[in-house]
mmCIF file of C-alpha atoms in Angstrom:
data_model
loop_
_atom_site.group_PDB
_atom_site.id
_atom_site.type_symbol
_atom_site.label_atom_id
_atom_site.label_comp_id
_atom_site.label_asym_id
_atom_site.label_seq_id
_atom_site.Cartn_x
_atom_site.Cartn_y
_atom_site.Cartn_z
ATOM 1 C CA LYS A 22 -0.137 -0.056 -0.235
ATOM 2 C CA ALA A 23 1.465 3.341 -0.860
ATOM 3 C CA GLY A 24 2.940 5.322 2.360
ATOM 4 C CA VAL A 25 2.337 8.663 3.656
ATOM 5 C CA THR A 26 3.005 11.200 0.605
ATOM 6 C CA GLN A 27 4.413 14.868 1.371
ATOM 7 C CA THR A 28 4.237 17.290 -1.287
ATOM 8 C CA PRO A 29 6.113 19.344 -2.025
ATOM 9 C CA ARG A 30 9.571 17.679 -1.483
ATOM 10 C CA TYR A 31 11.446 20.901 -1.596
ATOM 11 C CA LEU A 32 10.598 24.313 -1.110
ATOM 12 C CA ILE A 33 12.160 27.877 -0.943
ATOM 13 C CA LYS A 34 10.294 30.939 0.270
ATOM 14 C CA THR A 35 11.260 34.425 1.005
ATOM 15 C CA ARG A 36 11.482 35.747 4.195
ATOM 16 C CA GLY A 37 7.684 37.243 5.321
ATOM 17 C CA GLN A 38 5.816 34.982 2.764
ATOM 18 C CA GLN A 39 3.549 32.192 3.767
ATOM 19 C CA VAL A 40 3.755 28.411 2.933
ATOM 20 C CA THR A 41 1.391 25.613 2.784
ATOM 21 C CA LEU A 42 2.583 22.143 3.084
ATOM 22 C CA SER A 43 0.348 18.860 2.152
ATOM 23 C CA CYS A 44 0.264 15.394 3.863
ATOM 24 C CA SER A 45 -1.942 12.297 2.484
ATOM 25 C CA PRO A 46 -1.801 9.784 5.084
ATOM 26 C CA ILE A 47 -1.771 5.902 4.572
ATOM 27 C CA SER A 48 -5.386 4.860 3.183
ATOM 28 C CA GLY A 49 -7.195 4.240 6.279
ATOM 29 C CA HIS A 50 -5.295 6.078 8.673
ATOM 30 C CA ARG A 51 -7.164 8.822 10.221
ATOM 31 C CA SER A 52 -4.619 10.516 12.388
ATOM 32 C CA VAL A 53 -1.545 12.922 11.077
ATOM 33 C CA SER A 54 0.835 14.427 12.989
ATOM 34 C CA TRP A 55 3.267 17.012 12.212
ATOM 35 C CA TYR A 56 6.926 17.434 13.124
ATOM 36 C CA GLN A 57 9.547 19.956 12.547
ATOM 37 C CA GLN A 58 13.137 18.624 12.317
ATOM 38 C CA THR A 59 16.115 20.877 12.768
ATOM 39 C CA PRO A 60 19.511 20.051 13.482
ATOM 40 C CA GLY A 61 19.880 21.450 16.677
ATOM 41 C CA GLN A 62 16.596 20.716 18.075
ATOM 42 C CA GLY A 63 15.564 17.388 16.487
ATOM 43 C CA LEU A 64 11.999 16.442 15.765
ATOM 44 C CA GLN A 65 9.597 18.695 17.638
ATOM 45 C CA PHE A 66 6.000 17.975 17.529
ATOM 46 C CA LEU A 67 3.553 20.602 16.016
ATOM 47 C CA PHE A 68 0.055 19.300 16.174
ATOM 48 C CA GLU A 69 -1.991 16.362 15.387
ATOM 49 C CA TYR A 70 -5.385 15.951 13.736
ATOM 50 C CA PHE A 71 -7.573 13.298 14.180
ATOM 51 C CA SER A 72 -11.618 13.460 12.468
ATOM 52 C CA GLU A 73 -10.665 16.977 11.278
ATOM 53 C CA THR A 74 -10.149 17.966 14.664
ATOM 54 C CA GLN A 75 -6.677 19.009 16.349
ATOM 55 C CA ARG A 76 -6.071 17.044 19.386
ATOM 56 C CA ASN A 77 -2.522 17.978 20.028
ATOM 57 C CA LYS A 78 -0.431 20.785 19.982
ATOM 58 C CA GLY A 79 2.917 21.583 20.570
ATOM 59 C CA ASN A 80 4.721 24.542 21.562
ATOM 60 C CA PHE A 81 4.772 26.399 18.422
ATOM 61 C CA PRO A 82 3.555 30.337 17.753
ATOM 62 C CA GLY A 83 0.138 30.837 15.890
ATOM 63 C CA ARG A 84 1.969 31.509 12.485
ATOM 64 C CA PHE A 85 1.864 27.415 12.541
ATOM 65 C CA SER A 86 -1.565 26.128 11.929
ATOM 66 C CA GLY A 87 -3.023 23.264 10.244
ATOM 67 C CA ARG A 88 -6.035 21.558 9.233
ATOM 68 C CA GLN A 89 -7.336 18.067 8.162
ATOM 69 C CA PHE A 90 -10.024 17.051 5.881
ATOM 70 C CA SER A 91 -12.917 14.800 5.487
ATOM 71 C CA ASN A 92 -10.599 12.307 3.568
ATOM 72 C CA SER A 93 -7.909 12.681 6.273
ATOM 73 C CA ARG A 94 -5.474 14.560 4.249
ATOM 74 C CA SER A 95 -3.802 17.046 5.954
ATOM 75 C CA GLU A 96 -2.341 20.567 5.178
ATOM 76 C CA MET A 97 0.359 22.825 7.154
ATOM 77 C CA ASN A 98 0.346 26.443 6.802
ATOM 78 C CA VAL A 99 3.029 28.756 7.861
ATOM 79 C CA SER A 100 2.497 32.234 7.788
ATOM 80 C CA THR A 101 4.930 35.435 7.716
ATOM 81 C CA LEU A 102 7.963 33.223 7.270
ATOM 82 C CA GLU A 103 11.337 33.514 9.169
ATOM 83 C CA LEU A 104 14.604 32.177 8.690
ATOM 84 C CA GLY A 105 14.482 29.958 11.590
ATOM 85 C CA ASP A 106 11.526 28.077 9.913
ATOM 86 C CA SER A 107 13.812 26.341 7.468
ATOM 87 C CA ALA A 108 13.768 22.952 8.787
ATOM 88 C CA LEU A 109 12.371 19.435 7.484
ATOM 89 C CA TYR A 110 8.514 19.109 7.891
ATOM 90 C CA LEU A 111 7.490 15.646 8.514
ATOM 91 C CA CYS A 112 4.091 14.134 8.670
ATOM 92 C CA ALA A 113 3.157 11.138 10.382
ATOM 93 C CA SER A 114 0.058 9.128 9.984
ATOM 94 C CA SER A 115 -1.890 6.287 12.193
ATOM 95 C CA LEU A 116 -4.612 4.571 12.329
ATOM 96 C CA GLU A 117 -6.580 6.133 15.054
ATOM 97 C CA TRP A 118 -5.807 9.026 17.589
ATOM 98 C CA GLY A 119 -3.628 7.051 20.586
ATOM 99 C CA ASN A 120 -2.098 4.499 18.071
ATOM 100 C CA TYR A 121 1.196 4.528 18.786
ATOM 101 C CA GLY A 122 2.239 2.820 15.328
ATOM 102 C CA TYR A 123 3.054 6.536 13.391
ATOM 103 C CA THR A 124 4.486 6.037 9.914
ATOM 104 C CA PHE A 125 6.468 9.084 8.725
ATOM 105 C CA GLY A 126 6.585 10.484 5.269
ATOM 106 C CA SER A 127 9.793 11.669 3.688
ATOM 107 C CA GLY A 128 9.015 15.351 4.677
ATOM 108 C CA THR A 129 9.196 18.620 3.014
ATOM 109 C CA ARG A 130 12.604 20.481 3.114
ATOM 110 C CA LEU A 131 11.601 24.110 3.467
ATOM 111 C CA THR A 132 14.432 26.914 2.890
ATOM 112 C CA VAL A 133 13.348 30.412 3.905
ATOM 113 C CA VAL A 134 15.756 32.937 2.442
ATOM 114 C CA ASP B 12 13.810 22.483 28.369
ATOM 115 C CA GLN B 13 14.667 19.431 26.637
ATOM 116 C CA GLN B 14 12.781 16.519 28.397
ATOM 117 C CA VAL B 15 14.521 13.920 26.132
ATOM 118 C CA LYS B 16 18.268 14.002 25.796
ATOM 119 C CA GLN B 17 20.577 11.672 23.496
ATOM 120 C CA ASN B 18 23.716 13.239 24.765
ATOM 121 C CA SER B 19 25.893 11.051 21.991
ATOM 122 C CA PRO B 20 25.395 13.058 18.532
ATOM 123 C CA SER B 21 27.246 10.398 16.794
ATOM 124 C CA LEU B 22 28.522 6.765 17.566
ATOM 125 C CA SER B 23 30.885 4.710 15.240
ATOM 126 C CA VAL B 24 31.039 0.703 15.554
ATOM 127 C CA GLN B 25 32.663 -1.950 13.780
ATOM 128 C CA GLU B 26 30.653 -4.494 12.070
ATOM 129 C CA GLY B 27 29.377 -7.402 14.111
ATOM 130 C CA ARG B 28 30.222 -5.550 17.446
ATOM 131 C CA ILE B 29 27.592 -4.319 19.728
ATOM 132 C CA SER B 30 25.940 -0.854 19.308
ATOM 133 C CA ILE B 31 24.574 1.016 22.338
ATOM 134 C CA LEU B 32 22.733 4.023 21.686
ATOM 135 C CA ASN B 33 21.669 5.900 25.106
ATOM 136 C CA CYS B 34 18.611 8.166 26.121
ATOM 137 C CA ASP B 35 17.871 9.887 28.946
ATOM 138 C CA TYR B 36 14.321 11.592 30.056
ATOM 139 C CA THR B 37 13.511 14.112 32.869
ATOM 140 C CA ASN B 38 9.655 13.845 32.959
ATOM 141 C CA SER B 39 8.623 11.184 35.398
ATOM 142 C CA MET B 40 5.237 10.917 33.645
ATOM 143 C CA PHE B 41 6.497 9.486 30.395
ATOM 144 C CA ASP B 42 5.451 6.083 30.357
ATOM 145 C CA TYR B 43 5.936 4.663 26.799
ATOM 146 C CA PHE B 44 9.159 5.120 24.571
ATOM 147 C CA LEU B 45 9.967 4.264 21.084
ATOM 148 C CA TRP B 46 13.112 4.279 19.061
ATOM 149 C CA TYR B 47 12.850 5.065 15.519
ATOM 150 C CA LYS B 48 15.889 5.167 12.508
ATOM 151 C CA LYS B 49 15.898 7.822 9.775
ATOM 152 C CA TYR B 50 17.911 7.279 6.699
ATOM 153 C CA PRO B 51 18.844 10.687 4.766
ATOM 154 C CA ALA B 52 16.034 11.888 2.619
ATOM 155 C CA GLU B 53 13.445 9.590 4.327
ATOM 156 C CA GLY B 54 10.793 10.038 7.389
ATOM 157 C CA PRO B 55 11.808 8.054 10.373
ATOM 158 C CA THR B 56 10.976 4.241 10.822
ATOM 159 C CA PHE B 57 9.348 2.847 13.990
ATOM 160 C CA LEU B 58 12.112 0.434 15.285
ATOM 161 C CA ILE B 59 10.913 -1.098 18.671
ATOM 162 C CA SER B 60 9.158 0.382 21.534
ATOM 163 C CA ILE B 61 8.868 -0.424 25.227
ATOM 164 C CA SER B 62 6.010 0.291 28.066
ATOM 165 C CA SER B 63 7.224 1.216 31.487
ATOM 166 C CA ILE B 64 5.978 -1.302 32.960
ATOM 167 C CA LYS B 65 8.825 -3.527 31.349
ATOM 168 C CA ASP B 66 12.662 -3.251 31.503
ATOM 169 C CA LYS B 67 13.681 -4.665 28.396
ATOM 170 C CA ASN B 68 11.848 -5.556 25.181
ATOM 171 C CA GLU B 69 13.485 -7.561 22.248
ATOM 172 C CA ASP B 70 13.087 -7.783 18.587
ATOM 173 C CA GLY B 71 15.417 -9.712 16.427
ATOM 174 C CA ARG B 72 18.662 -7.869 16.842
ATOM 175 C CA PHE B 73 17.628 -4.829 18.883
ATOM 176 C CA THR B 74 16.871 -4.809 22.415
ATOM 177 C CA VAL B 75 15.406 -1.767 24.412
ATOM 178 C CA PHE B 76 16.072 -1.805 28.049
ATOM 179 C CA LEU B 77 14.362 0.687 30.173
ATOM 180 C CA ASN B 78 15.739 2.133 33.777
ATOM 181 C CA LYS B 79 12.944 3.988 35.500
ATOM 182 C CA SER B 80 15.070 4.888 38.175
ATOM 183 C CA ALA B 81 17.922 6.300 36.353
ATOM 184 C CA LYS B 82 15.059 7.693 33.946
ATOM 185 C CA HIS B 83 17.460 5.974 31.145
ATOM 186 C CA LEU B 84 16.700 3.716 28.157
ATOM 187 C CA SER B 85 19.272 2.390 25.509
ATOM 188 C CA LEU B 86 18.786 0.540 22.557
ATOM 189 C CA HIS B 87 21.338 -2.396 21.840
ATOM 190 C CA ILE B 88 21.881 -3.609 18.150
ATOM 191 C CA VAL B 89 23.435 -6.879 17.922
ATOM 192 C CA PRO B 90 25.537 -7.830 15.874
ATOM 193 C CA SER B 91 25.586 -4.348 14.176
ATOM 194 C CA GLN B 92 25.527 -4.174 10.439
ATOM 195 C CA PRO B 93 26.343 -1.563 7.979
ATOM 196 C CA GLY B 94 22.917 -1.082 6.989
ATOM 197 C CA ASP B 95 22.011 -0.314 10.436
ATOM 198 C CA SER B 96 23.790 3.310 9.866
ATOM 199 C CA ALA B 97 21.509 5.968 10.091
ATOM 200 C CA VAL B 98 20.238 8.200 12.676
ATOM 201 C CA TYR B 99 18.494 7.057 15.889
ATOM 202 C CA PHE B 100 15.773 8.950 17.750
ATOM 203 C CA CYS B 101 14.314 7.974 20.928
ATOM 204 C CA ALA B 102 10.811 9.292 21.592
ATOM 205 C CA ALA B 103 8.844 9.430 24.930
ATOM 206 C CA LEU B 104 5.097 10.094 25.714
ATOM 207 C CA THR B 105 2.600 9.996 28.328
ATOM 208 C CA SER B 106 -0.554 7.717 27.786
ATOM 209 C CA GLY B 107 -3.327 9.871 26.736
ATOM 210 C CA THR B 108 -1.434 12.624 25.438
ATOM 211 C CA TYR B 109 -0.244 10.691 22.529
ATOM 212 C CA LYS B 110 2.489 13.620 21.871
ATOM 213 C CA TYR B 111 5.982 12.474 21.565
ATOM 214 C CA ILE B 112 8.711 14.215 22.496
ATOM 215 C CA PHE B 113 11.591 13.213 20.603
ATOM 216 C CA GLY B 114 15.286 13.429 21.581
ATOM 217 C CA THR B 115 17.868 15.290 18.870
ATOM 218 C CA GLY B 116 19.098 12.137 17.631
ATOM 219 C CA THR B 117 22.281 9.903 17.496
ATOM 220 C CA ARG B 118 24.361 9.287 14.350
ATOM 221 C CA LEU B 119 25.000 5.448 14.061
ATOM 222 C CA LYS B 120 27.994 4.752 11.515
ATOM 223 C CA VAL B 121 28.842 0.844 11.171
ATOM 224 C CA LEU B 122 32.095 0.453 9.832
ATOM 225 C CA ALA B 123 32.434 -2.720 7.205
#
């Protein structure tokens, strides 16, 4: 079965712009989580969605937002980009909320210049 | 405040020997721990997990040990293989929150 698909794979944006990243979970998976990976901070949890509702949120500013659609696909939006937002953004899906068996996508590499 | 710490950013091990990756945590509410492996240009893949009611879990060449009193867990890979070369992340969470807290990762290099 197809894995978790994230688009685009690479993105270059200018400071102050906004960006939308997309994640298609494994078919049948209803929970989608987003993580930011940077060299110094490792993997940091952004938020988790289940049944179109945000169930969990990490410690990121309000510029980071997300949503989930009825088909479980999820989007993540970052507004007013800052240089420090340059990172690999990873999406993970699981069957149900609270299921520990997350499968990660390959990520979207965002570079802010 | 880094609640999950992997103090060794890198580790080199000879093929066939044991690799030991360490992880320390500070939050005593964590009761479930996982290890993920990540190759370049790919997302992390789940490796092995352990609940706080156990002190050891084994899956083939991979064994995770949990020392709750020391708030320490370790991943043992025996024997190490060149294909094990990757970045390993440990993660912890509290049941009911389902919010993973990851460490910063340890890059393992297995030398042929």
